[in-house]
Amino acid sequence: EAAVTQSPRNKVAVTGGKVTLSCNQTNNHNNMYWYRQDTGHGLRLIHYSYGAGSTEKGDIPDGYKASRPSQENFSLILELATPSQTSVYFCASGDLGGRGEQYFGPGTRLTVL
Amino acid sequence: AQSVTQPDARVTVSEGASLQLRCKYSYSGTPYLFWYVQYPRQGLQLLLKYYSGDPVVQGVNGFEAEFSKSNSSFHLRKASVHWSDSAVYFCVLSVNNNNAPRFGAGTKLSVKP
């Protein structure tokens, strides 16, 4: 069965600190995505990737970096965390060039104090 | 630009009643359409998908959706809802290779016992 895991599941960070959220998929999918979910906004796309070594900006990339060192792993990096980045973050993988269904991880709840 | 609109942020129905959740999309070409469900504090799971062919597609747990090109719609239906159907439902549009999917804002469904 397709599987996407995220770590950590919960994170408390301080303003100005660096935060790295990790995502691993065992689906061998080319595409991976990072979203954040806030009340009233649904899911908003931060960064995505077509494959190892590639990253693309989504709709709200400011304040975030992404890294795709391998087919399986996709990280989201907050170099200088701010309270406005408090949210729930979801990673997903998908194939068929973005036309296929996505498989979502369980989410990471990030609180920036 | 491609977009998805879910006009109802919240829907409340009684258990056993029928359900329709509305979804309108904006795209002139061939859409690939999905409905996902998110139960509390979980990631998203696929309910059903439409690629082509029969405009009525069946999904899990008795859900179905009907694609209408003339109305640019992909409404989700269920004949008789159960309290366990209470969740947030997302309509998603994919359009072509390597364009990230577009999410609607979601509809929160509450089923009254």
Coordinates of C-alpha atoms in Angstrom, one line a residue:
Chain A
E1 CA 0.0 0.0 0.0
A2 CA 1.1 3.5 -0.8
A3 CA 2.7 5.2 2.2
V4 CA 3.7 8.7 3.0
T5 CA 5.2 9.5 6.4
Q6 CA 6.1 12.8 8.0
S7 CA 8.4 13.7 10.9
P8 CA 8.1 15.2 13.4
R9 CA 4.3 14.9 14.0
N10 CA 4.4 17.8 16.3
K11 CA 6.9 20.6 16.7
V12 CA 7.2 23.7 18.8
A13 CA 9.8 26.2 17.6
V14 CA 10.9 29.6 18.6
T15 CA 10.7 32.7 16.4
G16 CA 13.8 33.1 14.4
G17 CA 14.8 29.5 14.7
K18 CA 15.3 27.0 11.9
V19 CA 12.8 24.2 11.3
T20 CA 13.0 21.3 9.0
L21 CA 10.0 19.1 8.2
S22 CA 10.7 15.8 6.6
C23 CA 8.6 13.6 4.3
N24 CA 9.3 10.1 3.1
Q25 CA 7.3 8.1 0.5
T26 CA 7.5 4.5 -0.5
N27 CA 5.3 4.8 -3.6
N28 CA 8.1 5.6 -6.0
H29 CA 6.1 8.6 -7.2
N30 CA 7.9 11.3 -9.1
N31 CA 5.9 14.2 -7.8
M32 CA 5.8 15.4 -4.2
Y33 CA 4.1 18.3 -2.6
W34 CA 4.1 20.4 0.6
Y35 CA 0.8 22.1 1.7
R36 CA -0.2 24.0 4.8
Q37 CA -3.7 24.0 6.2
D38 CA -5.2 26.8 8.1
T39 CA -8.8 27.4 9.2
G40 CA -10.6 29.2 6.4
H41 CA -8.0 28.6 3.7
G42 CA -8.2 24.9 3.0
L43 CA -4.9 23.5 1.7
R44 CA -2.4 25.9 0.1
L45 CA 0.5 24.7 -1.9
I46 CA 4.0 25.8 -0.7
H47 CA 6.5 23.9 -2.9
Y48 CA 6.4 20.8 -5.0
S49 CA 8.9 18.6 -6.9
Y50 CA 8.9 16.6 -10.1
G51 CA 11.7 14.3 -9.0
A52 CA 15.0 14.1 -7.2
G53 CA 17.0 17.4 -7.4
S54 CA 14.0 19.5 -8.5
T55 CA 11.9 21.9 -6.5
E56 CA 9.2 24.4 -7.8
K57 CA 7.4 27.2 -6.0
G58 CA 3.8 26.8 -5.3
D59 CA 1.2 29.5 -4.4
I60 CA 2.7 30.6 -1.1
P61 CA 6.5 29.9 -1.1
D62 CA 7.7 33.0 0.8
G63 CA 9.6 32.1 3.9
Y64 CA 10.0 28.5 2.9
K65 CA 12.6 26.4 1.1
A66 CA 12.3 22.9 -0.2
S67 CA 14.8 20.1 -0.8
R68 CA 14.4 16.9 -2.8
P69 CA 17.6 14.9 -2.3
S70 CA 16.1 11.6 -3.5
Q71 CA 13.0 10.1 -5.0
E72 CA 11.8 9.1 -1.5
N73 CA 12.5 12.3 0.5
F74 CA 11.2 15.8 0.4
S75 CA 11.9 18.4 3.1
L76 CA 10.4 21.7 3.9
I77 CA 12.7 24.2 5.5
L78 CA 11.9 27.3 7.5
E79 CA 15.1 29.2 7.9
L80 CA 13.7 31.9 10.2
A81 CA 10.5 30.7 11.6
T82 CA 7.8 33.2 12.4
P83 CA 4.5 32.9 14.4
S84 CA 2.6 33.3 11.1
Q85 CA 4.0 29.9 10.0
T86 CA 2.1 28.2 12.8
S87 CA 0.0 25.7 11.0
V88 CA -0.6 22.1 10.0
Y89 CA 1.7 20.9 7.2
F90 CA 0.9 18.1 4.9
C91 CA 3.1 16.3 2.5
A92 CA 1.8 14.3 -0.5
S93 CA 3.1 12.2 -3.3
G94 CA 1.5 11.6 -6.7
D95 CA 2.3 10.3 -10.2
L96 CA 1.0 10.6 -13.8
G97 CA 2.7 13.9 -14.1
G98 CA 0.4 15.5 -11.6
R99 CA -2.8 14.1 -13.0
G100 CA -3.0 11.2 -10.7
E101 CA -4.4 10.9 -7.2
Q102 CA -2.3 12.1 -4.4
Y103 CA -1.3 10.2 -1.3
F104 CA -1.1 12.3 1.9
G105 CA 0.9 12.0 5.0
P106 CA -0.7 12.4 8.5
G107 CA 0.4 16.0 8.9
T108 CA 2.8 17.9 11.1
R109 CA 1.5 20.4 13.6
L110 CA 3.9 23.3 13.9
T111 CA 3.7 26.0 16.6
V112 CA 6.1 28.9 16.4
L113 CA 6.2 30.9 19.6
Chain B
A1 CA -6.0 30.1 -14.7
Q2 CA -7.4 26.9 -13.3
S3 CA -9.5 27.1 -10.1
V4 CA -12.0 25.2 -8.0
T5 CA -14.9 26.7 -6.1
Q6 CA -16.7 24.9 -3.3
P7 CA -19.5 27.4 -2.6
D8 CA -20.6 25.9 0.7
A9 CA -18.1 26.2 3.6
R10 CA -20.4 24.2 5.9
V11 CA -23.2 21.8 5.4
T12 CA -25.4 20.2 8.1
V13 CA -27.7 17.2 7.4
S14 CA -29.5 14.7 9.5
E15 CA -28.4 11.1 9.6
G16 CA -30.2 9.1 6.8
A17 CA -30.8 12.1 4.7
S18 CA -29.3 12.5 1.2
L19 CA -26.3 14.7 0.5
Q20 CA -25.0 16.9 -2.3
L21 CA -21.7 18.8 -2.0
R22 CA -21.1 21.2 -4.8
C23 CA -18.0 21.8 -6.8
K24 CA -17.4 24.1 -9.7
Y25 CA -14.2 24.2 -11.7
S26 CA -12.7 26.7 -14.1
Y27 CA -10.7 25.1 -17.0
S28 CA -11.4 25.0 -20.7
G29 CA -9.6 21.7 -21.5
T30 CA -9.9 18.2 -20.2
P31 CA -10.1 18.1 -16.4
Y32 CA -9.1 15.4 -14.0
L33 CA -11.3 15.7 -11.0
F34 CA -11.0 14.2 -7.5
W35 CA -12.9 14.3 -4.2
Y36 CA -10.9 13.8 -1.0
V37 CA -12.2 13.4 2.6
Q38 CA -10.4 14.6 5.7
Y39 CA -11.5 13.1 9.0
P40 CA -10.5 15.1 12.2
R41 CA -6.8 15.3 12.8
Q42 CA -6.0 13.1 9.8
G43 CA -4.6 13.5 6.3
L44 CA -6.7 13.4 3.2
Q45 CA -8.0 10.2 1.6
L46 CA -9.3 9.7 -1.9
L47 CA -13.0 9.2 -2.2
L48 CA -13.3 9.0 -6.0
K49 CA -11.8 10.3 -9.2
Y50 CA -12.9 11.2 -12.8
Y51 CA -10.7 11.0 -15.8
S52 CA -13.0 10.3 -18.7
G53 CA -16.0 8.2 -19.8
D54 CA -19.2 7.7 -17.8
P55 CA -19.9 11.0 -16.1
V56 CA -21.1 9.3 -12.9
V57 CA -18.3 7.8 -10.9
Q58 CA -18.6 5.6 -7.9
G59 CA -16.4 6.0 -4.9
V60 CA -15.9 4.4 -1.5
N61 CA -18.5 4.3 1.3
G62 CA -21.5 4.8 -1.1
F63 CA -20.3 8.2 -2.5
E64 CA -20.7 9.1 -6.1
A65 CA -20.0 12.2 -8.2
E66 CA -21.3 13.5 -11.5
F67 CA -19.2 15.3 -14.0
S68 CA -20.8 18.0 -16.1
K69 CA -18.8 19.6 -18.8
S70 CA -21.5 22.0 -19.7
N71 CA -21.9 23.2 -16.1
S72 CA -18.2 22.9 -15.2
S73 CA -19.2 21.0 -12.2
F74 CA -18.3 17.8 -10.3
H75 CA -20.9 17.5 -7.4
L76 CA -20.5 14.8 -4.8
R77 CA -23.6 12.9 -3.7
K78 CA -24.6 10.2 -1.2
A79 CA -28.1 8.7 -0.9
S80 CA -28.1 8.3 2.9
V81 CA -25.5 9.8 5.2
H82 CA -24.1 8.3 8.4
W83 CA -22.8 10.2 11.4
S84 CA -19.3 8.8 10.5
D85 CA -19.4 10.8 7.3
S86 CA -18.8 14.0 9.3
A87 CA -15.6 15.4 7.9
V88 CA -14.2 18.0 5.5
Y89 CA -14.5 17.3 1.8
F90 CA -12.2 18.7 -0.8
C91 CA -12.7 18.9 -4.5
V92 CA -9.5 18.9 -6.6
L93 CA -8.7 19.7 -10.2
S94 CA -5.7 18.5 -12.1
V95 CA -5.1 19.7 -15.7
N96 CA -2.0 18.4 -17.4
N97 CA 1.4 17.1 -16.9
N98 CA 3.3 18.5 -14.0
N99 CA 1.0 21.3 -13.1
A100 CA 0.2 21.1 -9.4
P101 CA -3.4 20.2 -8.5
R102 CA -5.8 22.9 -7.5
F103 CA -7.8 22.5 -4.3
G104 CA -11.2 23.9 -3.4
A105 CA -11.5 25.5 0.0
G106 CA -13.3 22.5 1.4
T107 CA -16.8 21.9 2.7
K108 CA -17.2 20.8 6.4
L109 CA -20.0 18.3 6.7
S110 CA -21.7 17.8 10.0
V111 CA -24.2 14.9 10.3
K112 CA -26.8 15.3 13.1
P113 CA -27.9 12.1 14.8

